[in-house]
Amino acid sequence: MKIKKAVIPVAGKGTRFLPATKQIPKEMIPIIDKPMIHYAVQEAVDSGIEQIIFVTSSGKTSIEDYFDRNMELEGFLEKNGKENYRSLIENIGKMTEVLTVRQKEQLGLGHAILCAKELIGDETFAVILGDDLVIDSNPVTKQLIECSQRNDNGSVIGVMEVPPSDTNKYGIVDGQYVEENKTLKMDRMVEKPEPKDAPTNLATPGRYILSPKIFKILEEIPKGVGGEYQLTDAINILAKEDKVFAHIFEGDRFDTGSIKGYLEATVEFALRREEYSDVMKDILKRKVKEHGL
Ligand code: UTP
């Protein structure tokens, strides 16, 4: 089954990035020269997704504008002989089809996904959290789509191994392996267990392939942890009714929703960009010396 649609929820308040997020959506904060959300959308496009559904809130229109054409800017760049920039800007405007739906109250990730119900219809779809970036030559959403296709078109939760002492920072999955050291048939997900209570060390950053059956469950679940409608609660119910897998994806993941993850991603992305790699290495060497690290 081809998976054509991805939901990217961007309605959160981004409090960890205040005061920047007083005026700018967190997703528009750049890593080097592209806003965070660009990397998430690029991952979707490289995974064969044809339509992106942003779940937005007030003050987030700059995200839609970023993926639209800007004829005035393109004209200006053309007139001034800046062809490289002109084609860069044109290509972003043509990257993919973008639809938006509003989440009027921020009632949690589960509620944000439910807001996309009408636009998704009866199709299996991807969910990408734009503040979890993963770098790999094979885009992580593509890895999960391929896993779903190998496993009866089931739902798939992207998971990564974390140090056992870190299980209390994540949702942790439990299940039995169906593909050696790669994919489990998921039994349940436990929210932030202490290391001694954790069934595995497989954590769930924000990548999912979900059956549309999730919507009915999301409509019926009560509020969970933090008084929010939790996607985790709905996935736990889905796992009892339907096939849900957990797939250990390949790639380096950065939690760019936190300042620490954002700083690390900036350094790593610069080191991986041909034109900035040497510059970043020089800066790092100099700073290590200057600060006696
Ligand atoms: P976070 O928990 O990171 O929340 O949400 P946040 O508001 O973005 O950031 P902080 O914690 O206040 O700093 C995870 C993802 O779910 C989306 C967010 O936009 C983010 O991409 N989300 C969360 C919604 O779209 N709606 C919600 O009600 C909650």
GROMACS .gro file of C-alpha atoms and ligand atoms in nm:
model
  322
    1MET     CA    1   0.000   0.000   0.000
    2LYS     CA    2   0.136   0.340  -0.095
    3ILE     CA    3   0.143   0.594   0.188
    4LYS     CA    4   0.084   0.938   0.041
    5LYS     CA    5  -0.002   1.165   0.334
    6ALA     CA    6   0.195   1.284   0.635
    7VAL     CA    7   0.065   1.479   0.933
    8ILE     CA    8   0.313   1.720   1.090
    9PRO     CA    9   0.169   1.872   1.408
   10VAL     CA   10   0.307   2.221   1.471
   11ALA     CA   11   0.046   2.363   1.705
   12GLY     CA   12   0.254   2.342   2.027
   13LYS     CA   13   0.360   2.647   2.223
   14GLY     CA   14   0.736   2.579   2.212
   15THR     CA   15   0.786   2.711   2.563
   16ARG     CA   16   1.140   2.574   2.584
   17PHE     CA   17   1.241   2.823   2.315
   18LEU     CA   18   1.092   3.133   2.478
   19PRO     CA   19   1.143   3.422   2.428
   20ALA     CA   20   1.216   3.340   2.059
   21THR     CA   21   0.881   3.160   2.029
   22LYS     CA   22   0.693   3.464   2.157
   23GLN     CA   23   0.695   3.582   1.797
   24ILE     CA   24   0.839   3.299   1.579
   25PRO     CA   25   0.702   2.945   1.559
   26LYS     CA   26   0.958   2.701   1.701
   27GLU     CA   27   0.950   2.518   1.367
   28MET     CA   28   1.079   2.830   1.186
   29ILE     CA   29   1.394   2.859   1.400
   30PRO     CA   30   1.678   2.778   1.160
   31ILE     CA   31   1.940   2.509   1.184
   32ILE     CA   32   2.214   2.680   0.980
   33ASP     CA   33   2.020   2.826   0.685
   34LYS     CA   34   1.694   2.630   0.683
   35PRO     CA   35   1.410   2.635   0.935
   36MET     CA   36   1.374   2.315   1.138
   37ILE     CA   37   1.049   2.229   0.960
   38HIS     CA   38   1.229   2.223   0.623
   39TYR     CA   39   1.424   1.912   0.730
   40ALA     CA   40   1.106   1.731   0.839
   41VAL     CA   41   0.924   1.813   0.513
   42GLN     CA   42   1.232   1.711   0.311
   43GLU     CA   43   1.231   1.376   0.494
   44ALA     CA   44   0.864   1.329   0.403
   45VAL     CA   45   0.920   1.416   0.036
   46ASP     CA   46   1.226   1.187   0.018
   47SER     CA   47   1.008   0.911   0.165
   48GLY     CA   48   0.756   0.937  -0.122
   49ILE     CA   49   0.494   1.142   0.067
   50GLU     CA   50   0.287   1.356  -0.172
   51GLN     CA   51   0.079   1.566   0.066
   52ILE     CA   52   0.171   1.728   0.397
   53ILE     CA   53  -0.096   1.821   0.650
   54PHE     CA   54   0.022   2.075   0.905
   55VAL     CA   55  -0.183   2.091   1.223
   56THR     CA   56  -0.133   2.455   1.315
   57SER     CA   57  -0.243   2.714   1.568
   58SER     CA   58  -0.256   3.092   1.569
   59GLY     CA   59   0.070   3.269   1.486
   60LYS     CA   60   0.199   2.985   1.267
   61THR     CA   61   0.112   3.112   0.918
   62SER     CA   62   0.481   3.171   0.840
   63ILE     CA   63   0.516   2.791   0.812
   64GLU     CA   64   0.262   2.773   0.528
   65ASP     CA   65   0.413   3.082   0.367
   66TYR     CA   66   0.759   2.923   0.372
   67PHE     CA   67   0.636   2.633   0.154
   68ASP     CA   68   0.447   2.865  -0.084
   69ARG     CA   69   0.590   3.041  -0.391
   70ASN     CA   70   0.714   3.397  -0.335
   71MET     CA   71   0.703   3.550  -0.681
   72GLU     CA   72   0.817   3.891  -0.561
   73LEU     CA   73   1.135   3.750  -0.405
   74GLU     CA   74   1.197   3.520  -0.704
   75GLY     CA   75   1.159   3.821  -0.939
   76PHE     CA   76   1.397   4.030  -0.727
   77LEU     CA   77   1.662   3.756  -0.723
   78GLU     CA   78   1.628   3.703  -1.099
   79LYS     CA   79   1.667   4.076  -1.169
   80ASN     CA   80   1.980   4.084  -0.954
   81GLY     CA   81   2.142   3.784  -1.123
   82LYS     CA   82   2.120   3.560  -0.816
   83GLU     CA   83   2.010   3.248  -1.001
   84ASN     CA   84   2.124   3.000  -0.734
   85TYR     CA   85   1.910   3.163  -0.468
   86ARG     CA   86   1.618   3.209  -0.710
   87SER     CA   87   1.604   2.840  -0.797
   88LEU     CA   88   1.649   2.744  -0.430
   89ILE     CA   89   1.346   2.957  -0.336
   90GLU     CA   90   1.141   2.834  -0.631
   91ASN     CA   91   1.212   2.470  -0.541
   92ILE     CA   92   1.096   2.517  -0.181
   93GLY     CA   93   0.766   2.659  -0.314
   94LYS     CA   94   0.726   2.352  -0.535
   95MET     CA   95   0.849   2.094  -0.284
   96THR     CA   96   0.512   1.938  -0.202
   97GLU     CA   97   0.140   1.997  -0.164
   98VAL     CA   98   0.062   2.152   0.175
   99LEU     CA   99  -0.273   2.154   0.353
  100THR     CA  100  -0.341   2.297   0.695
  101VAL     CA  101  -0.594   2.240   0.969
  102ARG     CA  102  -0.620   2.435   1.292
  103GLN     CA  103  -0.601   2.291   1.640
  104LYS     CA  104  -0.794   2.557   1.824
  105GLU     CA  105  -0.693   2.446   2.174
  106GLN     CA  106  -0.363   2.275   2.250
  107LEU     CA  107  -0.508   1.962   2.408
  108GLY     CA  108  -0.215   1.733   2.334
  109LEU     CA  109  -0.051   1.539   2.051
  110GLY     CA  110  -0.337   1.287   2.030
  111HIS     CA  111  -0.586   1.570   1.986
  112ALA     CA  112  -0.360   1.736   1.724
  113ILE     CA  113  -0.358   1.416   1.515
  114LEU     CA  114  -0.738   1.386   1.548
  115CYS     CA  115  -0.770   1.735   1.394
  116ALA     CA  116  -0.632   1.589   1.065
  117LYS     CA  117  -0.904   1.320   1.047
  118GLU     CA  118  -1.112   1.473   0.764
  119LEU     CA  119  -0.806   1.547   0.551
  120ILE     CA  120  -0.664   1.196   0.593
  121GLY     CA  121  -0.988   1.004   0.529
  122ASP     CA  122  -0.955   0.626   0.519
  123GLU     CA  123  -0.583   0.600   0.442
  124THR     CA  124  -0.283   0.480   0.639
  125PHE     CA  125  -0.067   0.787   0.701
  126ALA     CA  126   0.266   0.900   0.843
  127VAL     CA  127   0.321   1.128   1.144
  128ILE     CA  128   0.643   1.327   1.168
  129LEU     CA  129   0.726   1.544   1.468
  130GLY     CA  130   0.920   1.834   1.324
  131ASP     CA  131   1.122   1.886   1.640
  132ASP     CA  132   1.278   1.540   1.626
  133LEU     CA  133   1.528   1.536   1.341
  134VAL     CA  134   1.686   1.214   1.217
  135ILE     CA  135   1.973   1.204   0.969
  136ASP     CA  136   2.028   0.895   0.757
  137SER     CA  137   2.088   0.828   0.389
  138ASN     CA  138   1.760   0.629   0.394
  139PRO     CA  139   1.497   0.871   0.536
  140VAL     CA  140   1.347   0.737   0.857
  141THR     CA  141   0.983   0.771   0.741
  142LYS     CA  142   1.075   0.564   0.433
  143GLN     CA  143   1.226   0.300   0.662
  144LEU     CA  144   0.896   0.281   0.855
  145ILE     CA  145   0.685   0.271   0.535
  146GLU     CA  146   0.897  -0.020   0.409
  147CYS     CA  147   0.855  -0.197   0.743
  148SER     CA  148   0.476  -0.154   0.720
  149GLN     CA  149   0.478  -0.293   0.365
  150ARG     CA  150   0.677  -0.599   0.478
  151ASN     CA  151   0.439  -0.657   0.772
  152ASP     CA  152   0.079  -0.672   0.639
  153ASN     CA  153   0.053  -0.291   0.603
  154GLY     CA  154   0.035  -0.265   0.982
  155SER     CA  155   0.093   0.049   1.187
  156VAL     CA  156   0.460   0.108   1.272
  157ILE     CA  157   0.615   0.307   1.555
  158GLY     CA  158   0.973   0.424   1.499
  159VAL     CA  159   1.194   0.331   1.795
  160MET     CA  160   1.556   0.379   1.893
  161GLU     CA  161   1.777   0.221   2.157
  162VAL     CA  162   1.852   0.449   2.452
  163PRO     CA  163   2.082   0.391   2.753
  164PRO     CA  164   1.882   0.196   3.016
  165SER     CA  165   1.923   0.488   3.260
  166ASP     CA  166   1.726   0.714   3.018
  167THR     CA  167   1.404   0.512   2.992
  168ASN     CA  168   1.224   0.759   3.222
  169LYS     CA  169   1.250   1.030   2.952
  170TYR     CA  170   1.056   0.843   2.681
  171GLY     CA  171   0.766   0.621   2.587
  172ILE     CA  172   0.914   0.268   2.592
  173VAL     CA  173   0.776  -0.022   2.384
  174ASP     CA  174   0.736  -0.388   2.470
  175GLY     CA  175   0.678  -0.677   2.229
  176GLN     CA  176   0.825  -0.979   2.049
  177TYR     CA  177   1.069  -0.967   1.762
  178VAL     CA  178   0.928  -1.059   1.420
  179GLU     CA  179   1.235  -0.937   1.227
  180GLU     CA  180   1.560  -1.014   1.409
  181ASN     CA  181   1.690  -0.713   1.607
  182LYS     CA  182   1.484  -0.482   1.386
  183THR     CA  183   1.109  -0.511   1.424
  184LEU     CA  184   0.882  -0.617   1.709
  185LYS     CA  185   0.513  -0.691   1.712
  186MET     CA  186   0.422  -0.436   1.976
  187ASP     CA  187   0.223  -0.539   2.282
  188ARG     CA  188   0.223  -0.210   2.468
  189MET     CA  189   0.394   0.121   2.524
  190VAL     CA  190   0.484   0.236   2.876
  191GLU     CA  191   0.512   0.611   2.944
  192LYS     CA  192   0.848   0.712   3.099
  193PRO     CA  193   0.917   0.401   3.314
  194GLU     CA  194   1.196   0.404   3.571
  195PRO     CA  195   1.488   0.187   3.449
  196LYS     CA  196   1.396  -0.098   3.686
  197ASP     CA  197   1.038  -0.108   3.549
  198ALA     CA  198   1.124  -0.063   3.180
  199PRO     CA  199   1.038  -0.369   2.967
  200THR     CA  200   1.302  -0.274   2.703
  201ASN     CA  201   1.528   0.021   2.620
  202LEU     CA  202   1.342   0.095   2.294
  203ALA     CA  203   1.221   0.456   2.299
  204THR     CA  204   0.972   0.634   2.074
  205PRO     CA  205   1.076   0.970   1.933
  206GLY     CA  206   0.827   1.121   1.689
  207ARG     CA  207   0.788   0.893   1.387
  208TYR     CA  208   0.479   0.685   1.315
  209ILE     CA  209   0.287   0.507   1.040
  210LEU     CA  210  -0.074   0.486   1.159
  211SER     CA  211  -0.387   0.308   1.045
  212PRO     CA  212  -0.689   0.540   1.011
  213LYS     CA  213  -0.846   0.321   1.284
  214ILE     CA  214  -0.655   0.544   1.527
  215PHE     CA  215  -0.909   0.827   1.473
  216LYS     CA  216  -1.204   0.642   1.627
  217ILE     CA  217  -0.986   0.556   1.927
  218LEU     CA  218  -0.868   0.918   1.960
  219GLU     CA  219  -1.232   1.031   1.960
  220GLU     CA  220  -1.310   0.804   2.253
  221ILE     CA  221  -1.007   0.813   2.486
  222PRO     CA  222  -1.020   1.024   2.802
  223LYS     CA  223  -0.755   1.283   2.880
  224GLY     CA  224  -0.434   1.122   3.003
  225VAL     CA  225  -0.105   1.236   3.157
  226GLY     CA  226  -0.084   1.615   3.200
  227GLY     CA  227  -0.456   1.652   3.126
  228GLU     CA  228  -0.382   1.607   2.751
  229TYR     CA  229  -0.514   1.361   2.492
  230GLN     CA  230  -0.213   1.135   2.452
  231LEU     CA  231  -0.126   0.962   2.123
  232THR     CA  232   0.047   0.692   2.333
  233ASP     CA  233  -0.285   0.600   2.501
  234ALA     CA  234  -0.453   0.561   2.162
  235ILE     CA  235  -0.166   0.351   2.021
  236ASN     CA  236  -0.188   0.118   2.321
  237ILE     CA  237  -0.556   0.054   2.241
  238LEU     CA  238  -0.478   0.016   1.868
  239ALA     CA  239  -0.216  -0.249   1.954
  240LYS     CA  240  -0.488  -0.462   2.119
  241GLU     CA  241  -0.724  -0.437   1.819
  242ASP     CA  242  -0.488  -0.432   1.522
  243LYS     CA  243  -0.133  -0.503   1.405
  244VAL     CA  244   0.112  -0.252   1.547
  245PHE     CA  245   0.488  -0.294   1.503
  246ALA     CA  246   0.787  -0.115   1.652
  247HIS     CA  247   1.079  -0.074   1.411
  248ILE     CA  248   1.432   0.015   1.522
  249PHE     CA  249   1.526   0.278   1.265
  250GLU     CA  250   1.872   0.359   1.137
  251GLY     CA  251   2.006   0.712   1.179
  252ASP     CA  252   2.119   0.980   1.422
  253ARG     CA  253   1.834   1.151   1.604
  254PHE     CA  254   1.836   1.502   1.751
  255ASP     CA  255   1.573   1.636   1.990
  256THR     CA  256   1.566   1.985   1.843
  257GLY     CA  257   1.265   2.076   2.059
  258SER     CA  258   1.517   2.114   2.344
  259ILE     CA  259   1.800   2.368   2.351
  260LYS     CA  260   2.063   2.095   2.409
  261GLY     CA  261   1.943   1.889   2.111
  262TYR     CA  262   1.919   2.203   1.899
  263LEU     CA  263   2.280   2.303   1.974
  264GLU     CA  264   2.404   1.953   1.898
  265ALA     CA  265   2.209   1.938   1.573
  266THR     CA  266   2.351   2.274   1.461
  267VAL     CA  267   2.708   2.152   1.512
  268GLU     CA  268   2.644   1.812   1.352
  269PHE     CA  269   2.452   1.951   1.052
  270ALA     CA  270   2.735   2.202   0.988
  271LEU     CA  271   2.997   1.926   1.008
  272ARG     CA  272   2.799   1.728   0.749
  273ARG     CA  273   2.759   2.023   0.507
  274GLU     CA  274   3.051   2.036   0.263
  275GLU     CA  275   3.063   2.416   0.257
  276TYR     CA  276   3.056   2.456   0.638
  277SER     CA  277   3.240   2.148   0.761
  278ASP     CA  278   3.589   2.303   0.774
  279VAL     CA  279   3.452   2.628   0.921
  280MET     CA  280   3.281   2.437   1.203
  281LYS     CA  281   3.589   2.222   1.269
  282ASP     CA  282   3.803   2.539   1.300
  283ILE     CA  283   3.551   2.699   1.537
  284LEU     CA  284   3.535   2.387   1.754
  285LYS     CA  285   3.916   2.353   1.775
  286ARG     CA  286   3.955   2.720   1.864
  287LYS     CA  287   3.681   2.713   2.127
  288VAL     CA  288   3.819   2.396   2.289
  289LYS     CA  289   4.154   2.574   2.330
  290GLU     CA  290   4.008   2.911   2.438
  291HIS     CA  291   3.788   2.754   2.705
  292GLY     CA  292   4.051   2.500   2.815
  293LEU     CA  293   3.815   2.204   2.751
  294UTP     P1  294   0.601   1.921   2.261
  294UTP     O1  295   0.573   1.835   2.376
  294UTP     O2  296   0.742   1.932   2.216
  294UTP     O3  297   0.543   2.065   2.292
  294UTP     O4  298   0.510   1.871   2.143
  294UTP     P2  299   0.579   2.206   2.230
  294UTP     O5  300   0.468   2.297   2.265
  294UTP     O6  301   0.612   2.196   2.084
  294UTP     O7  302   0.714   2.251   2.306
  294UTP     P3  303   0.740   2.284   2.460
  294UTP     O8  304   0.740   2.152   2.533
  294UTP     O9  305   0.631   2.377   2.507
  294UTP    O10  306   0.875   2.349   2.460
  294UTP     C1  307   0.550   1.771   2.052
  294UTP     C2  308   0.492   1.802   1.915
  294UTP    O11  309   0.351   1.797   1.919
  294UTP     C3  310   0.294   1.918   1.874
  294UTP     C4  311   0.404   2.023   1.891
  294UTP    O12  312   0.390   2.128   1.798
  294UTP     C5  313   0.531   1.940   1.866
  294UTP    O13  314   0.559   1.928   1.728
  294UTP     N1  315   0.173   1.947   1.955
  294UTP     C6  316   0.173   1.927   2.090
  294UTP     C7  317   0.059   1.993   1.892
  294UTP    O14  318   0.057   2.014   1.770
  294UTP     N2  319  -0.052   2.019   1.968
  294UTP     C8  320  -0.056   1.999   2.102
  294UTP    O15  321  -0.162   2.021   2.165
  294UTP     C9  322   0.060   1.951   2.164
   0.00000   0.00000   0.00000
